Amino acid sequence: KTTLVNILSTIDEATSGQIFLNQKDLLLLSEKEKANLRKEEIGFIFQNYNLVPVLNTYENIILPLELDGRIPDEGQIKRIMDILHLSEKEYSLPSQLSGGQQQRVAIARALASNPSIILADEPTGNLDSNTSQEVLGLMVESVHMLNQTLIMITHNMQIAQLADRIICIEDGKIVEQ
């Protein structure tokens, strides 16, 4: 599953086939073009939140934008924080947040650059079932409100049922759509 995410994001190379986005075969892009694609078109939500411990919620959310030299759209950031119920935690450090809140910060960070595609690898794997449902509901709501595509990798069929389309993979092969 992680290999699939890495191939879809052009981090890893596929051994065969094609991956098209906006009529471009991603496998034919140069390394610089792939890096730009990941930076501009793809948001990542990892199972481990990857938050910077010394940065507060807001700073963690805008960090990728700042590293890219882009000025954050304050309205967009506030909107995402509102959708994900993070507004009251804007100045909190990761150590002051629950697991669900940390995952929502990671989701907000992925959404902040307004990518067209969000790749989520087991985004609720470290959360309890109640927090998982809340986070998933917020993810679905936010990608619909922001008109984004969410590709989520999960072993949990209950979570998969939230999707518009489910593709089941076993031993590297599609077994059901």
Short mmCIF file of N, CA and C in Angstrom, two decimals:
data_model
loop_
_atom_site.label_atom_id
_atom_site.label_comp_id
_atom_site.label_asym_id
_atom_site.label_seq_id
_atom_site.Cartn_x
_atom_site.Cartn_y
_atom_site.Cartn_z
N LYS A 1 0.81 -1.20 0.00
CA LYS A 1 0.00 0.00 0.00
C LYS A 1 0.85 1.26 0.00
N THR A 2 1.92 1.26 0.80
CA THR A 2 2.81 2.42 0.82
C THR A 2 3.53 2.54 -0.52
N THR A 3 3.88 1.42 -1.13
CA THR A 3 4.50 1.46 -2.45
C THR A 3 3.57 2.11 -3.46
N LEU A 4 2.28 1.78 -3.39
CA LEU A 4 1.31 2.38 -4.30
C LEU A 4 1.27 3.90 -4.12
N VAL A 5 1.20 4.36 -2.88
CA VAL A 5 1.20 5.80 -2.61
C VAL A 5 2.47 6.44 -3.17
N ASN A 6 3.60 5.79 -2.94
CA ASN A 6 4.87 6.33 -3.43
C ASN A 6 4.93 6.38 -4.95
N ILE A 7 4.35 5.39 -5.62
CA ILE A 7 4.33 5.40 -7.08
C ILE A 7 3.37 6.47 -7.59
N LEU A 8 2.18 6.56 -6.98
CA LEU A 8 1.22 7.58 -7.40
C LEU A 8 1.77 8.99 -7.22
N SER A 9 2.60 9.17 -6.20
CA SER A 9 3.15 10.50 -5.93
C SER A 9 4.47 10.75 -6.64
N THR A 10 4.93 9.81 -7.41
CA THR A 10 6.20 9.86 -8.16
C THR A 10 7.43 9.83 -7.27
N ILE A 11 7.26 9.49 -6.00
CA ILE A 11 8.43 9.31 -5.12
C ILE A 11 9.20 8.08 -5.58
N ASP A 12 8.48 7.01 -5.90
CA ASP A 12 9.08 5.79 -6.45
C ASP A 12 8.66 5.63 -7.90
N GLU A 13 9.45 4.90 -8.66
CA GLU A 13 9.16 4.66 -10.08
C GLU A 13 8.40 3.35 -10.25
N ALA A 14 7.42 3.34 -11.10
CA ALA A 14 6.73 2.10 -11.46
C ALA A 14 7.61 1.33 -12.44
N THR A 15 7.52 0.02 -12.40
CA THR A 15 8.33 -0.79 -13.32
C THR A 15 7.66 -0.91 -14.69
N SER A 16 6.36 -0.65 -14.73
CA SER A 16 5.65 -0.67 -16.01
C SER A 16 4.35 0.11 -15.85
N GLY A 17 3.71 0.36 -16.98
CA GLY A 17 2.42 1.05 -16.96
C GLY A 17 2.56 2.55 -17.13
N GLN A 18 1.45 3.23 -16.88
CA GLN A 18 1.40 4.68 -17.02
C GLN A 18 0.54 5.25 -15.90
N ILE A 19 0.86 6.48 -15.51
CA ILE A 19 0.06 7.21 -14.53
C ILE A 19 -0.20 8.58 -15.15
N PHE A 20 -1.47 8.87 -15.41
CA PHE A 20 -1.82 10.13 -16.03
C PHE A 20 -2.48 11.08 -15.05
N LEU A 21 -2.09 12.33 -15.12
CA LEU A 21 -2.72 13.41 -14.38
C LEU A 21 -2.78 14.59 -15.33
N ASN A 22 -3.97 15.07 -15.59
CA ASN A 22 -4.15 16.19 -16.53
C ASN A 22 -3.48 15.92 -17.87
N GLN A 23 -3.71 14.77 -18.43
CA GLN A 23 -3.19 14.32 -19.72
C GLN A 23 -1.67 14.20 -19.78
N LYS A 24 -0.99 14.19 -18.63
CA LYS A 24 0.46 14.03 -18.61
C LYS A 24 0.79 12.68 -17.98
N ASP A 25 1.68 11.93 -18.64
CA ASP A 25 2.17 10.68 -18.08
C ASP A 25 3.23 11.04 -17.04
N LEU A 26 2.92 10.82 -15.78
CA LEU A 26 3.83 11.22 -14.70
C LEU A 26 5.15 10.47 -14.73
N LEU A 27 5.15 9.29 -15.33
CA LEU A 27 6.38 8.51 -15.38
C LEU A 27 7.39 9.09 -16.37
N LEU A 28 6.95 9.98 -17.23
CA LEU A 28 7.84 10.59 -18.22
C LEU A 28 8.39 11.95 -17.76
N LEU A 29 8.00 12.40 -16.58
CA LEU A 29 8.47 13.69 -16.08
C LEU A 29 9.91 13.60 -15.59
N SER A 30 10.61 14.71 -15.69
CA SER A 30 11.97 14.79 -15.12
C SER A 30 11.86 14.82 -13.59
N GLU A 31 12.98 14.63 -12.92
CA GLU A 31 12.96 14.66 -11.45
C GLU A 31 12.50 16.02 -10.94
N LYS A 32 12.91 17.09 -11.61
CA LYS A 32 12.48 18.43 -11.19
C LYS A 32 10.98 18.60 -11.38
N GLU A 33 10.45 18.10 -12.51
CA GLU A 33 9.01 18.20 -12.76
C GLU A 33 8.23 17.37 -11.74
N LYS A 34 8.76 16.21 -11.36
CA LYS A 34 8.11 15.38 -10.34
C LYS A 34 8.09 16.09 -8.99
N ALA A 35 9.21 16.71 -8.64
CA ALA A 35 9.27 17.45 -7.37
C ALA A 35 8.26 18.59 -7.37
N ASN A 36 8.17 19.30 -8.48
CA ASN A 36 7.19 20.40 -8.59
C ASN A 36 5.76 19.87 -8.50
N LEU A 37 5.51 18.74 -9.13
CA LEU A 37 4.18 18.12 -9.07
C LEU A 37 3.82 17.81 -7.61
N ARG A 38 4.72 17.18 -6.89
CA ARG A 38 4.46 16.84 -5.48
C ARG A 38 4.24 18.09 -4.65
N LYS A 39 4.98 19.11 -4.93
CA LYS A 39 4.92 20.36 -4.17
C LYS A 39 3.62 21.13 -4.46
N GLU A 40 3.17 21.11 -5.71
CA GLU A 40 2.06 21.95 -6.13
C GLU A 40 0.72 21.24 -6.24
N GLU A 41 0.74 19.95 -6.54
CA GLU A 41 -0.51 19.25 -6.84
C GLU A 41 -0.93 18.18 -5.83
N ILE A 42 0.01 17.76 -4.96
CA ILE A 42 -0.27 16.62 -4.09
C ILE A 42 -0.05 17.00 -2.64
N GLY A 43 -1.04 16.67 -1.82
CA GLY A 43 -0.91 16.82 -0.37
C GLY A 43 -0.78 15.43 0.24
N PHE A 44 0.06 15.30 1.23
CA PHE A 44 0.31 14.00 1.86
C PHE A 44 -0.21 13.99 3.29
N ILE A 45 -0.91 12.92 3.65
CA ILE A 45 -1.31 12.69 5.04
C ILE A 45 -0.74 11.34 5.42
N PHE A 46 0.19 11.37 6.36
CA PHE A 46 0.88 10.15 6.76
C PHE A 46 0.26 9.59 8.04
N GLN A 47 0.46 8.28 8.26
CA GLN A 47 -0.03 7.64 9.47
C GLN A 47 0.64 8.27 10.69
N ASN A 48 1.94 8.54 10.59
CA ASN A 48 2.64 9.28 11.63
C ASN A 48 2.54 10.74 11.25
N TYR A 49 2.14 11.56 12.17
CA TYR A 49 1.74 12.93 11.84
C TYR A 49 2.86 13.79 11.29
N ASN A 50 4.11 13.51 11.66
CA ASN A 50 5.27 14.28 11.18
C ASN A 50 5.16 15.77 11.49
N LEU A 51 4.66 16.11 12.68
CA LEU A 51 4.59 17.51 13.09
C LEU A 51 5.93 17.90 13.73
N VAL A 52 6.29 19.17 13.57
CA VAL A 52 7.52 19.69 14.16
C VAL A 52 7.19 20.09 15.60
N PRO A 53 7.83 19.46 16.58
CA PRO A 53 7.44 19.65 17.99
C PRO A 53 7.56 21.09 18.51
N VAL A 54 8.45 21.89 17.95
CA VAL A 54 8.65 23.26 18.45
C VAL A 54 7.79 24.29 17.72
N LEU A 55 6.98 23.84 16.76
CA LEU A 55 6.10 24.75 16.03
C LEU A 55 4.66 24.55 16.51
N ASN A 56 3.91 25.65 16.60
CA ASN A 56 2.51 25.53 17.01
C ASN A 56 1.66 25.04 15.83
N THR A 57 0.39 24.87 16.08
CA THR A 57 -0.53 24.33 15.08
C THR A 57 -0.45 25.12 13.77
N TYR A 58 -0.62 26.42 13.86
CA TYR A 58 -0.61 27.26 12.67
C TYR A 58 0.73 27.15 11.93
N GLU A 59 1.82 27.20 12.66
CA GLU A 59 3.15 27.13 12.04
C GLU A 59 3.38 25.77 11.36
N ASN A 60 2.89 24.69 11.97
CA ASN A 60 3.01 23.38 11.35
C ASN A 60 2.20 23.31 10.06
N ILE A 61 1.05 23.96 10.05
CA ILE A 61 0.19 23.93 8.87
C ILE A 61 0.84 24.67 7.70
N ILE A 62 1.43 25.82 7.97
CA ILE A 62 1.98 26.63 6.87
C ILE A 62 3.44 26.30 6.53
N LEU A 63 4.08 25.44 7.31
CA LEU A 63 5.49 25.15 7.10
C LEU A 63 5.83 24.76 5.65
N PRO A 64 5.12 23.81 5.02
CA PRO A 64 5.48 23.47 3.63
C PRO A 64 5.37 24.65 2.67
N LEU A 65 4.39 25.51 2.89
CA LEU A 65 4.25 26.70 2.04
C LEU A 65 5.45 27.62 2.20
N GLU A 66 5.83 27.85 3.45
CA GLU A 66 6.97 28.73 3.71
C GLU A 66 8.27 28.15 3.17
N LEU A 67 8.45 26.84 3.32
CA LEU A 67 9.66 26.21 2.79
C LEU A 67 9.74 26.34 1.27
N ASP A 68 8.56 26.45 0.64
CA ASP A 68 8.51 26.60 -0.81
C ASP A 68 8.55 28.07 -1.23
N GLY A 69 8.64 28.97 -0.25
CA GLY A 69 8.72 30.40 -0.57
C GLY A 69 7.38 31.02 -0.93
N ARG A 70 6.29 30.30 -0.63
CA ARG A 70 4.96 30.82 -0.93
C ARG A 70 4.37 31.52 0.29
N ILE A 71 3.57 32.52 0.04
CA ILE A 71 2.89 33.24 1.11
C ILE A 71 1.56 32.53 1.36
N PRO A 72 1.32 32.09 2.61
CA PRO A 72 0.07 31.39 2.90
C PRO A 72 -1.14 32.30 2.66
N ASP A 73 -2.20 31.73 2.13
CA ASP A 73 -3.47 32.42 1.97
C ASP A 73 -4.17 32.35 3.32
N GLU A 74 -4.12 33.44 4.07
CA GLU A 74 -4.65 33.46 5.44
C GLU A 74 -6.12 33.03 5.48
N GLY A 75 -6.91 33.48 4.53
CA GLY A 75 -8.32 33.10 4.49
C GLY A 75 -8.49 31.60 4.31
N GLN A 76 -7.70 31.03 3.41
CA GLN A 76 -7.75 29.59 3.16
C GLN A 76 -7.34 28.81 4.40
N ILE A 77 -6.27 29.24 5.06
CA ILE A 77 -5.77 28.56 6.26
C ILE A 77 -6.83 28.62 7.36
N LYS A 78 -7.41 29.78 7.57
CA LYS A 78 -8.45 29.93 8.60
C LYS A 78 -9.66 29.04 8.28
N ARG A 79 -10.02 28.99 7.01
CA ARG A 79 -11.16 28.16 6.59
C ARG A 79 -10.89 26.68 6.88
N ILE A 80 -9.69 26.22 6.54
CA ILE A 80 -9.32 24.83 6.80
C ILE A 80 -9.30 24.56 8.30
N MET A 81 -8.75 25.49 9.06
CA MET A 81 -8.70 25.30 10.51
C MET A 81 -10.12 25.26 11.09
N ASP A 82 -11.02 26.06 10.55
CA ASP A 82 -12.42 26.03 11.00
C ASP A 82 -13.06 24.69 10.66
N ILE A 83 -12.88 24.23 9.43
CA ILE A 83 -13.47 22.96 8.99
C ILE A 83 -12.99 21.82 9.89
N LEU A 84 -11.71 21.85 10.24
CA LEU A 84 -11.11 20.77 11.02
C LEU A 84 -11.14 21.04 12.53
N HIS A 85 -11.87 22.06 12.94
CA HIS A 85 -12.04 22.38 14.36
C HIS A 85 -10.70 22.57 15.07
N LEU A 86 -9.84 23.37 14.44
CA LEU A 86 -8.51 23.64 15.01
C LEU A 86 -8.32 25.11 15.41
N SER A 87 -9.30 25.94 15.15
CA SER A 87 -9.13 27.38 15.38
C SER A 87 -8.73 27.70 16.81
N GLU A 88 -9.30 27.00 17.76
CA GLU A 88 -8.98 27.27 19.17
C GLU A 88 -7.62 26.70 19.58
N LYS A 89 -6.99 25.92 18.71
CA LYS A 89 -5.69 25.30 19.01
C LYS A 89 -4.57 25.92 18.17
N GLU A 90 -4.82 27.08 17.59
CA GLU A 90 -3.87 27.70 16.67
C GLU A 90 -2.47 27.86 17.26
N TYR A 91 -2.36 28.19 18.54
CA TYR A 91 -1.06 28.45 19.15
C TYR A 91 -0.56 27.30 20.02
N SER A 92 -1.24 26.15 19.96
CA SER A 92 -0.83 24.99 20.75
C SER A 92 0.29 24.22 20.06
N LEU A 93 1.24 23.74 20.86
CA LEU A 93 2.30 22.88 20.36
C LEU A 93 1.76 21.46 20.22
N PRO A 94 2.37 20.64 19.37
CA PRO A 94 1.90 19.26 19.20
C PRO A 94 1.77 18.49 20.52
N SER A 95 2.68 18.71 21.45
CA SER A 95 2.62 18.00 22.74
C SER A 95 1.38 18.38 23.56
N GLN A 96 0.74 19.48 23.21
CA GLN A 96 -0.45 19.94 23.93
C GLN A 96 -1.74 19.48 23.24
N LEU A 97 -1.60 18.70 22.18
CA LEU A 97 -2.75 18.25 21.40
C LEU A 97 -2.98 16.75 21.59
N SER A 98 -4.24 16.35 21.47
CA SER A 98 -4.56 14.92 21.48
C SER A 98 -4.12 14.30 20.15
N GLY A 99 -4.14 12.97 20.07
CA GLY A 99 -3.80 12.30 18.81
C GLY A 99 -4.70 12.73 17.67
N GLY A 100 -5.99 12.86 17.94
CA GLY A 100 -6.93 13.29 16.90
C GLY A 100 -6.66 14.71 16.43
N GLN A 101 -6.31 15.58 17.38
CA GLN A 101 -5.99 16.96 17.02
C GLN A 101 -4.70 17.02 16.21
N GLN A 102 -3.71 16.21 16.58
CA GLN A 102 -2.46 16.18 15.82
C GLN A 102 -2.72 15.69 14.39
N GLN A 103 -3.58 14.68 14.25
CA GLN A 103 -3.89 14.18 12.91
C GLN A 103 -4.62 15.25 12.11
N ARG A 104 -5.50 16.01 12.75
CA ARG A 104 -6.19 17.09 12.04
C ARG A 104 -5.21 18.17 11.60
N VAL A 105 -4.17 18.44 12.39
CA VAL A 105 -3.13 19.39 11.98
C VAL A 105 -2.43 18.85 10.74
N ALA A 106 -2.12 17.56 10.74
CA ALA A 106 -1.47 16.94 9.57
C ALA A 106 -2.37 17.04 8.34
N ILE A 107 -3.65 16.85 8.54
CA ILE A 107 -4.61 16.97 7.43
C ILE A 107 -4.66 18.41 6.94
N ALA A 108 -4.72 19.35 7.88
CA ALA A 108 -4.74 20.77 7.50
C ALA A 108 -3.49 21.15 6.72
N ARG A 109 -2.34 20.63 7.13
CA ARG A 109 -1.09 20.91 6.42
C ARG A 109 -1.17 20.40 4.98
N ALA A 110 -1.76 19.21 4.80
CA ALA A 110 -1.90 18.65 3.46
C ALA A 110 -2.85 19.48 2.61
N LEU A 111 -3.87 20.05 3.22
CA LEU A 111 -4.87 20.82 2.48
C LEU A 111 -4.43 22.26 2.21
N ALA A 112 -3.51 22.78 3.02
CA ALA A 112 -3.17 24.20 3.01
C ALA A 112 -2.65 24.72 1.67
N SER A 113 -1.95 23.89 0.93
CA SER A 113 -1.41 24.36 -0.34
C SER A 113 -2.44 24.22 -1.47
N ASN A 114 -3.65 23.82 -1.10
CA ASN A 114 -4.76 23.64 -2.05
C ASN A 114 -4.38 22.70 -3.19
N PRO A 115 -3.85 21.51 -2.84
CA PRO A 115 -3.49 20.55 -3.88
C PRO A 115 -4.74 19.96 -4.53
N SER A 116 -4.60 19.47 -5.72
CA SER A 116 -5.76 18.85 -6.37
C SER A 116 -5.96 17.41 -5.89
N ILE A 117 -4.89 16.80 -5.36
CA ILE A 117 -4.96 15.41 -4.90
C ILE A 117 -4.39 15.31 -3.49
N ILE A 118 -5.10 14.59 -2.63
CA ILE A 118 -4.62 14.29 -1.29
C ILE A 118 -4.36 12.79 -1.25
N LEU A 119 -3.14 12.40 -0.88
CA LEU A 119 -2.79 10.99 -0.70
C LEU A 119 -2.70 10.72 0.79
N ALA A 120 -3.54 9.81 1.28
CA ALA A 120 -3.58 9.51 2.70
C ALA A 120 -3.27 8.03 2.93
N ASP A 121 -2.19 7.77 3.63
CA ASP A 121 -1.76 6.40 3.92
C ASP A 121 -2.15 6.06 5.35
N GLU A 122 -3.22 5.27 5.51
CA GLU A 122 -3.74 4.89 6.84
C GLU A 122 -3.83 6.11 7.76
N PRO A 123 -4.59 7.13 7.36
CA PRO A 123 -4.60 8.38 8.12
C PRO A 123 -5.17 8.27 9.52
N THR A 124 -5.89 7.19 9.81
CA THR A 124 -6.46 7.05 11.15
C THR A 124 -5.88 5.85 11.89
N GLY A 125 -4.78 5.31 11.39
CA GLY A 125 -4.20 4.10 11.96
C GLY A 125 -3.80 4.22 13.42
N ASN A 126 -3.48 5.42 13.88
CA ASN A 126 -3.04 5.60 15.28
C ASN A 126 -4.14 6.18 16.17
N LEU A 127 -5.38 6.21 15.67
CA LEU A 127 -6.45 6.85 16.42
C LEU A 127 -7.47 5.83 16.92
N ASP A 128 -8.16 6.18 18.02
CA ASP A 128 -9.24 5.31 18.49
C ASP A 128 -10.42 5.43 17.53
N SER A 129 -11.39 4.52 17.65
CA SER A 129 -12.47 4.46 16.65
C SER A 129 -13.33 5.72 16.63
N ASN A 130 -13.62 6.32 17.77
CA ASN A 130 -14.43 7.54 17.77
C ASN A 130 -13.69 8.69 17.10
N THR A 131 -12.42 8.87 17.44
CA THR A 131 -11.62 9.93 16.84
C THR A 131 -11.44 9.66 15.34
N SER A 132 -11.26 8.39 14.97
CA SER A 132 -11.13 8.02 13.55
C SER A 132 -12.34 8.47 12.76
N GLN A 133 -13.53 8.17 13.29
CA GLN A 133 -14.76 8.55 12.58
C GLN A 133 -14.86 10.07 12.45
N GLU A 134 -14.51 10.78 13.51
CA GLU A 134 -14.57 12.24 13.46
C GLU A 134 -13.60 12.79 12.43
N VAL A 135 -12.36 12.31 12.45
CA VAL A 135 -11.33 12.79 11.53
C VAL A 135 -11.72 12.46 10.09
N LEU A 136 -12.22 11.24 9.86
CA LEU A 136 -12.62 10.85 8.51
C LEU A 136 -13.76 11.71 8.00
N GLY A 137 -14.73 11.96 8.85
CA GLY A 137 -15.84 12.83 8.45
C GLY A 137 -15.36 14.22 8.07
N LEU A 138 -14.43 14.75 8.85
CA LEU A 138 -13.88 16.07 8.56
C LEU A 138 -13.06 16.06 7.27
N MET A 139 -12.31 14.97 7.03
CA MET A 139 -11.53 14.87 5.79
C MET A 139 -12.46 14.87 4.58
N VAL A 140 -13.50 14.05 4.64
CA VAL A 140 -14.44 13.96 3.53
C VAL A 140 -15.12 15.30 3.30
N GLU A 141 -15.54 15.95 4.39
CA GLU A 141 -16.18 17.26 4.29
C GLU A 141 -15.24 18.29 3.68
N SER A 142 -13.99 18.29 4.13
CA SER A 142 -13.06 19.30 3.65
C SER A 142 -12.71 19.10 2.18
N VAL A 143 -12.48 17.85 1.74
CA VAL A 143 -12.13 17.67 0.33
C VAL A 143 -13.32 17.99 -0.58
N HIS A 144 -14.55 17.76 -0.09
CA HIS A 144 -15.72 18.15 -0.89
C HIS A 144 -15.85 19.67 -0.95
N MET A 145 -15.64 20.33 0.19
CA MET A 145 -15.76 21.79 0.21
C MET A 145 -14.66 22.46 -0.61
N LEU A 146 -13.47 21.84 -0.64
CA LEU A 146 -12.34 22.43 -1.35
C LEU A 146 -12.14 21.83 -2.74
N ASN A 147 -13.06 20.94 -3.15
CA ASN A 147 -13.05 20.33 -4.49
C ASN A 147 -11.73 19.63 -4.79
N GLN A 148 -11.36 18.70 -3.91
CA GLN A 148 -10.11 17.97 -4.06
C GLN A 148 -10.41 16.48 -4.19
N THR A 149 -9.44 15.74 -4.73
CA THR A 149 -9.53 14.29 -4.83
C THR A 149 -8.76 13.69 -3.67
N LEU A 150 -9.39 12.75 -2.97
CA LEU A 150 -8.75 12.06 -1.86
C LEU A 150 -8.53 10.61 -2.25
N ILE A 151 -7.27 10.18 -2.22
CA ILE A 151 -6.93 8.78 -2.43
C ILE A 151 -6.42 8.28 -1.08
N MET A 152 -7.20 7.36 -0.50
CA MET A 152 -6.87 6.89 0.84
C MET A 152 -6.55 5.39 0.80
N ILE A 153 -5.43 5.06 1.39
CA ILE A 153 -5.02 3.67 1.52
C ILE A 153 -5.43 3.21 2.92
N THR A 154 -6.20 2.11 3.00
CA THR A 154 -6.61 1.60 4.30
C THR A 154 -6.89 0.11 4.21
N HIS A 155 -6.71 -0.57 5.33
CA HIS A 155 -7.09 -1.98 5.45
C HIS A 155 -8.51 -2.11 6.00
N ASN A 156 -9.05 -1.01 6.49
CA ASN A 156 -10.33 -1.01 7.18
C ASN A 156 -11.48 -0.79 6.19
N MET A 157 -12.27 -1.84 5.95
CA MET A 157 -13.36 -1.75 4.97
C MET A 157 -14.46 -0.79 5.43
N GLN A 158 -14.63 -0.63 6.73
CA GLN A 158 -15.62 0.32 7.24
C GLN A 158 -15.23 1.74 6.82
N ILE A 159 -13.94 2.04 6.91
CA ILE A 159 -13.44 3.35 6.48
C ILE A 159 -13.57 3.47 4.96
N ALA A 160 -13.23 2.42 4.25
CA ALA A 160 -13.30 2.44 2.79
C ALA A 160 -14.71 2.72 2.28
N GLN A 161 -15.72 2.33 3.05
CA GLN A 161 -17.10 2.54 2.63
C GLN A 161 -17.46 4.02 2.47
N LEU A 162 -16.65 4.90 3.03
CA LEU A 162 -16.89 6.34 2.88
C LEU A 162 -16.55 6.84 1.48
N ALA A 163 -15.82 6.03 0.73
CA ALA A 163 -15.31 6.46 -0.58
C ALA A 163 -16.38 6.36 -1.66
N ASP A 164 -16.19 7.17 -2.69
CA ASP A 164 -17.05 7.09 -3.89
C ASP A 164 -16.68 5.86 -4.71
N ARG A 165 -15.42 5.45 -4.61
CA ARG A 165 -14.93 4.30 -5.37
C ARG A 165 -13.92 3.54 -4.52
N ILE A 166 -14.03 2.21 -4.52
CA ILE A 166 -13.13 1.36 -3.74
C ILE A 166 -12.43 0.41 -4.70
N ILE A 167 -11.12 0.34 -4.57
CA ILE A 167 -10.32 -0.61 -5.34
C ILE A 167 -9.60 -1.49 -4.34
N CYS A 168 -9.85 -2.80 -4.39
CA CYS A 168 -9.22 -3.74 -3.47
C CYS A 168 -8.00 -4.36 -4.15
N ILE A 169 -6.90 -4.36 -3.42
CA ILE A 169 -5.64 -4.89 -3.94
C ILE A 169 -5.16 -5.99 -3.00
N GLU A 170 -4.79 -7.10 -3.59
CA GLU A 170 -4.20 -8.21 -2.86
C GLU A 170 -2.95 -8.67 -3.56
N ASP A 171 -1.87 -8.79 -2.82
CA ASP A 171 -0.60 -9.25 -3.39
C ASP A 171 -0.21 -8.46 -4.64
N GLY A 172 -0.46 -7.15 -4.61
CA GLY A 172 -0.05 -6.28 -5.70
C GLY A 172 -0.94 -6.30 -6.91
N LYS A 173 -2.09 -6.97 -6.84
CA LYS A 173 -3.01 -7.04 -7.98
C LYS A 173 -4.39 -6.54 -7.59
N ILE A 174 -5.05 -5.86 -8.51
CA ILE A 174 -6.42 -5.42 -8.27
C ILE A 174 -7.31 -6.65 -8.31
N VAL A 175 -8.05 -6.88 -7.22
CA VAL A 175 -8.92 -8.05 -7.16
C VAL A 175 -10.40 -7.68 -7.20
N GLU A 176 -10.70 -6.41 -6.97
CA GLU A 176 -12.11 -5.98 -6.96
C GLU A 176 -12.19 -4.48 -7.11
N GLN A 177 -13.20 -4.01 -7.85
CA GLN A 177 -13.47 -2.57 -7.98
C GLN A 177 -14.92 -2.31 -7.69
#
